[in-house]
Amino acid sequence: MSFKVAIVGATGNVGREMLNILEERGFPVSEVVALASRRSQGTEVSFGDRTLKVRALDQYDFSDTDICIMSAGGNVSKEWSPKIGKQGCVVIDNSSAFRYDQDVPLIVPEVNPDAISLFTRKNIIANPNCSTAQLVVALKPLHDFATIKRVVVATYQSVSGAGKEGMDELFTQTRAVFVADQVDVKKFTKRIAFNVIPHIDVFLDDGFTKEEWKMVAETKKMLDPKIKLTATCVRVPVFIGHSEAVNIEFEKPITADEARDILREAPGCQVLDKREDGGYITPLESAGEDATFISRIREDSTIDNGLSMWIVSDNLRKGAALNAVQIAELLVERGLIQPKKKAA
Ligand SMILES: NC(=O)c1ccc[n+]([C@@H]2O[C@H](COP(=O)([O-])OP(=O)(O)OC[C@H]3O[C@@H](n4cnc5c(N)ncnc54)[C@H](OP(=O)(O)O)[C@@H]3O)[C@@H](O)[C@H]2O)c1
């Protein structure tokens, strides 16, 4: 059984990673179609050792496509995902357009796989925000053991989370600083090279940013609405890999050793936690990896049942493309999707 899969946003950071991961994991494809805007029509992207010609989204007919992985931003998704879903093609959407819709499941396969069955309501499944995906992978097994009451998280998010323009801006600004050239600020609100910016996405009335709000809303939707969470989201001059300093308060006692043992066994998690120089993960080492890495696990003696830890993952993989492909795999494993075209 194999499926016709379309990738919308195939020329972008996440779209390219999507193509790599579909190929690496041997997802059963009968055909892969690369789609983007008319700007990229006719350009080429790689899928394994094959080259795909990019086609324009607005000229493509989805009626014989089984799965569409959307990775072209919220506005494109709002316009296209419902139309594509109505054509009987299941949409896995990377944007925030449908994440909070009651009729659209928001899925991290290690966390809430059973919620996927809801997808038939709109034929859309949402992929979470990159900073939430890695967080809930680590929180879920700890919540099952000791019930999380409250989480305080500060993120250190790489520029690739802001698309290819974000990566270009870090590169060109860094070069400009070294050659004493003028440093232009376009994509971010302040210079990102040799700086950190405590602002991701738009400001809300309460002073939090939308990125911070997303972490709260998505953790509640996927893990448990009773969990209280507060976040500070910060952009840092790192190309790939989001890091998070996380403080967790539990209902029940849990030691650092217990947490380490639980996380070692948990799906999608890898513990790298030696209390010595270099005995922890950094975003550079997480780039290109599938795991959510957990380091610096320690008890917080300032609260009852408290732990602090450091969580790092490749935002283009677990934070976006890998999770989307895992959702597609879950659809296939559970027999929730059948190819429209039977193999000859
Ligand atoms: N980066 C992350 O860590 C991350 C994590 C989770 C979710 N996401 C989400 O994934 C999406 C893409 O992110 P990205 O980092 O890959 O961005 P990106 O590198 O800027 O790529 C954007 C992609 O969207 C395509 N696109 C733009 N407008 C389009 C249109 N009107 N019709 C068809 N395609 C269009 C672009 O095609 P052209 O080449 O033709 O312009 C390009 O392929 C966003 O929704 C983002 O929020 C990203």
PDB file of N, CA and C and ligand atoms in Angstrom, residues 9-15 36-37 39-40 57 71-73 76 94-95 130 160-161 163-164 315-316 319-320, ligand 1:
ATOM      1  N   GLY A   9       5.056  24.049   0.285  1.00  0.00           N
ATOM      2  CA  GLY A   9       6.161  24.751   0.966  1.00  0.00           C
ATOM      3  C   GLY A   9       7.435  23.950   0.832  1.00  0.00           C
ATOM      4  N   ALA A  10       7.528  23.173  -0.267  1.00  0.00           N
ATOM      5  CA  ALA A  10       8.648  22.227  -0.448  1.00  0.00           C
ATOM      6  C   ALA A  10       9.992  22.926  -0.600  1.00  0.00           C
ATOM      7  N   THR A  11       9.982  24.221  -0.929  1.00  0.00           N
ATOM      8  CA  THR A  11      11.252  24.944  -1.081  1.00  0.00           C
ATOM      9  C   THR A  11      11.702  25.580   0.229  1.00  0.00           C
ATOM     10  N   GLY A  12      10.883  25.497   1.273  1.00  0.00           N
ATOM     11  CA  GLY A  12      11.205  26.148   2.549  1.00  0.00           C
ATOM     12  C   GLY A  12      12.056  25.263   3.450  1.00  0.00           C
ATOM     13  N   ASN A  13      12.423  25.813   4.579  1.00  0.00           N
ATOM     14  CA  ASN A  13      13.231  25.081   5.561  1.00  0.00           C
ATOM     15  C   ASN A  13      12.562  23.785   5.984  1.00  0.00           C
ATOM     16  N   VAL A  14      11.292  23.902   6.369  1.00  0.00           N
ATOM     17  CA  VAL A  14      10.580  22.725   6.884  1.00  0.00           C
ATOM     18  C   VAL A  14      10.254  21.775   5.735  1.00  0.00           C
ATOM     19  N   GLY A  15       9.833  22.327   4.595  1.00  0.00           N
ATOM     20  CA  GLY A  15       9.465  21.491   3.453  1.00  0.00           C
ATOM     21  C   GLY A  15      10.623  20.615   2.985  1.00  0.00           C
ATOM     22  N   ALA A  36       4.891  24.842  -4.178  1.00  0.00           N
ATOM     23  CA  ALA A  36       5.245  26.103  -3.500  1.00  0.00           C
ATOM     24  C   ALA A  36       4.466  27.207  -4.200  1.00  0.00           C
ATOM     25  N   SER A  37       4.910  28.441  -4.042  1.00  0.00           N
ATOM     26  CA  SER A  37       4.203  29.535  -4.724  1.00  0.00           C
ATOM     27  C   SER A  37       4.654  29.587  -6.183  1.00  0.00           C
ATOM     28  N   ARG A  39       6.333  31.758  -7.475  1.00  0.00           N
ATOM     29  CA  ARG A  39       7.720  32.241  -7.527  1.00  0.00           C
ATOM     30  C   ARG A  39       8.711  31.107  -7.769  1.00  0.00           C
ATOM     31  N   SER A  40       8.425  29.945  -7.191  1.00  0.00           N
ATOM     32  CA  SER A  40       9.387  28.827  -7.250  1.00  0.00           C
ATOM     33  C   SER A  40       9.033  27.793  -8.306  1.00  0.00           C
ATOM     34  N   LEU A  57       1.161  25.721  -6.185  1.00  0.00           N
ATOM     35  CA  LEU A  57       0.018  25.239  -5.401  1.00  0.00           C
ATOM     36  C   LEU A  57      -1.309  25.579  -6.074  1.00  0.00           C
ATOM     37  N   SER A  71       3.210  23.367   4.702  1.00  0.00           N
ATOM     38  CA  SER A  71       4.259  24.047   5.457  1.00  0.00           C
ATOM     39  C   SER A  71       4.582  25.366   4.776  1.00  0.00           C
ATOM     40  N   ALA A  72       3.535  26.180   4.628  1.00  0.00           N
ATOM     41  CA  ALA A  72       3.708  27.438   3.885  1.00  0.00           C
ATOM     42  C   ALA A  72       3.134  28.621   4.646  1.00  0.00           C
ATOM     43  N   GLY A  73       2.984  28.471   5.965  1.00  0.00           N
ATOM     44  CA  GLY A  73       2.504  29.585   6.787  1.00  0.00           C
ATOM     45  C   GLY A  73       0.990  29.573   6.972  1.00  0.00           C
ATOM     46  N   VAL A  76      -1.606  30.858   3.984  1.00  0.00           N
ATOM     47  CA  VAL A  76      -1.763  29.880   2.897  1.00  0.00           C
ATOM     48  C   VAL A  76      -2.610  28.712   3.404  1.00  0.00           C
ATOM     49  N   ASN A  94       1.383  22.420   9.339  1.00  0.00           N
ATOM     50  CA  ASN A  94       2.430  22.902  10.245  1.00  0.00           C
ATOM     51  C   ASN A  94       2.181  24.280  10.825  1.00  0.00           C
ATOM     52  N   SER A  95       1.216  24.993  10.307  1.00  0.00           N
ATOM     53  CA  SER A  95       1.011  26.372  10.771  1.00  0.00           C
ATOM     54  C   SER A  95       0.111  26.371  12.007  1.00  0.00           C
ATOM     55  N   CYS A 130       6.892  24.474  17.244  1.00  0.00           N
ATOM     56  CA  CYS A 130       8.165  23.768  17.474  1.00  0.00           C
ATOM     57  C   CYS A 130       8.566  23.724  18.955  1.00  0.00           C
ATOM     58  N   SER A 160      16.181  29.433  12.547  1.00  0.00           N
ATOM     59  CA  SER A 160      15.475  28.653  11.520  1.00  0.00           C
ATOM     60  C   SER A 160      13.995  28.520  11.845  1.00  0.00           C
ATOM     61  N   GLY A 161      13.630  28.767  13.095  1.00  0.00           N
ATOM     62  CA  GLY A 161      12.211  28.794  13.470  1.00  0.00           C
ATOM     63  C   GLY A 161      11.476  29.939  12.778  1.00  0.00           C
ATOM     64  N   GLY A 163      12.005  30.594   9.566  1.00  0.00           N
ATOM     65  CA  GLY A 163      12.087  30.310   8.131  1.00  0.00           C
ATOM     66  C   GLY A 163      13.450  30.621   7.549  1.00  0.00           C
ATOM     67  N   LYS A 164      13.535  30.432   6.225  1.00  0.00           N
ATOM     68  CA  LYS A 164      14.854  30.609   5.592  1.00  0.00           C
ATOM     69  C   LYS A 164      15.312  32.064   5.660  1.00  0.00           C
ATOM     70  N   ASN A 315      14.488  21.921  15.835  1.00  0.00           N
ATOM     71  CA  ASN A 315      13.149  22.488  15.612  1.00  0.00           C
ATOM     72  C   ASN A 315      12.607  22.191  14.223  1.00  0.00           C
ATOM     73  N   LEU A 316      13.483  21.923  13.252  1.00  0.00           N
ATOM     74  CA  LEU A 316      12.979  21.620  11.916  1.00  0.00           C
ATOM     75  C   LEU A 316      12.542  20.165  11.820  1.00  0.00           C
ATOM     76  N   GLY A 319      10.352  19.498  15.893  1.00  0.00           N
ATOM     77  CA  GLY A 319       9.501  20.685  15.989  1.00  0.00           C
ATOM     78  C   GLY A 319       8.626  20.912  14.780  1.00  0.00           C
ATOM     79  N   ALA A 320       8.839  20.167  13.704  1.00  0.00           N
ATOM     80  CA  ALA A 320       8.048  20.422  12.496  1.00  0.00           C
ATOM     81  C   ALA A 320       7.965  19.175  11.606  1.00  0.00           C
TER      82      ALA A 320
HETATM   83  N1  LIG B   1      10.810  26.524  11.147  1.00  0.00           N
HETATM   84  C1  LIG B   1      10.286  25.924  12.206  1.00  0.00           C
HETATM   85  O1  LIG B   1      10.964  25.616  13.213  1.00  0.00           O
HETATM   86  C2  LIG B   1       8.847  25.608  12.217  1.00  0.00           C
HETATM   87  C3  LIG B   1       8.374  24.792  13.212  1.00  0.00           C
HETATM   88  C4  LIG B   1       7.026  24.482  13.259  1.00  0.00           C
HETATM   89  C5  LIG B   1       6.216  24.992  12.290  1.00  0.00           C
HETATM   90  N2  LIG B   1       6.702  25.784  11.307  1.00  0.00           N
HETATM   91  C6  LIG B   1       5.780  26.277  10.310  1.00  0.00           C
HETATM   92  O2  LIG B   1       6.079  25.725   9.032  1.00  0.00           O
HETATM   93  C7  LIG B   1       5.740  26.658   8.014  1.00  0.00           C
HETATM   94  C8  LIG B   1       6.909  26.908   7.092  1.00  0.00           C
HETATM   95  O3  LIG B   1       8.040  27.296   7.823  1.00  0.00           O
HETATM   96  P1  LIG B   1       9.487  27.374   7.137  1.00  0.00           P
HETATM   97  O4  LIG B   1      10.401  27.597   8.275  1.00  0.00           O
HETATM   98  O5  LIG B   1       9.726  26.226   6.219  1.00  0.00           O
HETATM   99  O6  LIG B   1       9.350  28.721   6.229  1.00  0.00           O
HETATM  100  P2  LIG B   1      10.179  29.154   4.950  1.00  0.00           P
HETATM  101  O7  LIG B   1      11.537  28.555   4.960  1.00  0.00           O
HETATM  102  O8  LIG B   1      10.047  30.629   4.882  1.00  0.00           O
HETATM  103  O9  LIG B   1       9.372  28.504   3.712  1.00  0.00           O
HETATM  104  C9  LIG B   1       8.079  28.899   3.352  1.00  0.00           C
HETATM  105  C10 LIG B   1       7.548  28.006   2.261  1.00  0.00           C
HETATM  106  O10 LIG B   1       6.199  28.366   1.981  1.00  0.00           O
HETATM  107  C11 LIG B   1       6.042  28.565   0.582  1.00  0.00           C
HETATM  108  N3  LIG B   1       5.006  29.555   0.290  1.00  0.00           N
HETATM  109  C12 LIG B   1       4.947  30.828   0.708  1.00  0.00           C
HETATM  110  N4  LIG B   1       3.839  31.426   0.200  1.00  0.00           N
HETATM  111  C13 LIG B   1       3.200  30.497  -0.542  1.00  0.00           C
HETATM  112  C14 LIG B   1       2.016  30.506  -1.322  1.00  0.00           C
HETATM  113  N5  LIG B   1       1.252  31.593  -1.450  1.00  0.00           N
HETATM  114  N6  LIG B   1       1.640  29.361  -1.963  1.00  0.00           N
HETATM  115  C15 LIG B   1       2.408  28.252  -1.866  1.00  0.00           C
HETATM  116  N7  LIG B   1       3.550  28.180  -1.125  1.00  0.00           N
HETATM  117  C16 LIG B   1       3.941  29.306  -0.492  1.00  0.00           C
HETATM  118  C17 LIG B   1       7.407  29.058   0.132  1.00  0.00           C
HETATM  119  O11 LIG B   1       7.514  28.890  -1.259  1.00  0.00           O
HETATM  120  P3  LIG B   1       8.348  29.902  -2.211  1.00  0.00           P
HETATM  121  O12 LIG B   1       9.728  29.329  -2.277  1.00  0.00           O
HETATM  122  O13 LIG B   1       7.633  29.785  -3.515  1.00  0.00           O
HETATM  123  O14 LIG B   1       8.279  31.254  -1.605  1.00  0.00           O
HETATM  124  C18 LIG B   1       8.305  28.122   0.926  1.00  0.00           C
HETATM  125  O15 LIG B   1       8.378  26.883   0.296  1.00  0.00           O
HETATM  126  C19 LIG B   1       5.210  27.881   8.766  1.00  0.00           C
HETATM  127  O16 LIG B   1       3.809  27.726   8.865  1.00  0.00           O
HETATM  128  C20 LIG B   1       5.829  27.764  10.120  1.00  0.00           C
HETATM  129  O17 LIG B   1       5.072  28.426  11.097  1.00  0.00           O
HETATM  130  C21 LIG B   1       7.999  26.091  11.235  1.00  0.00           C
END
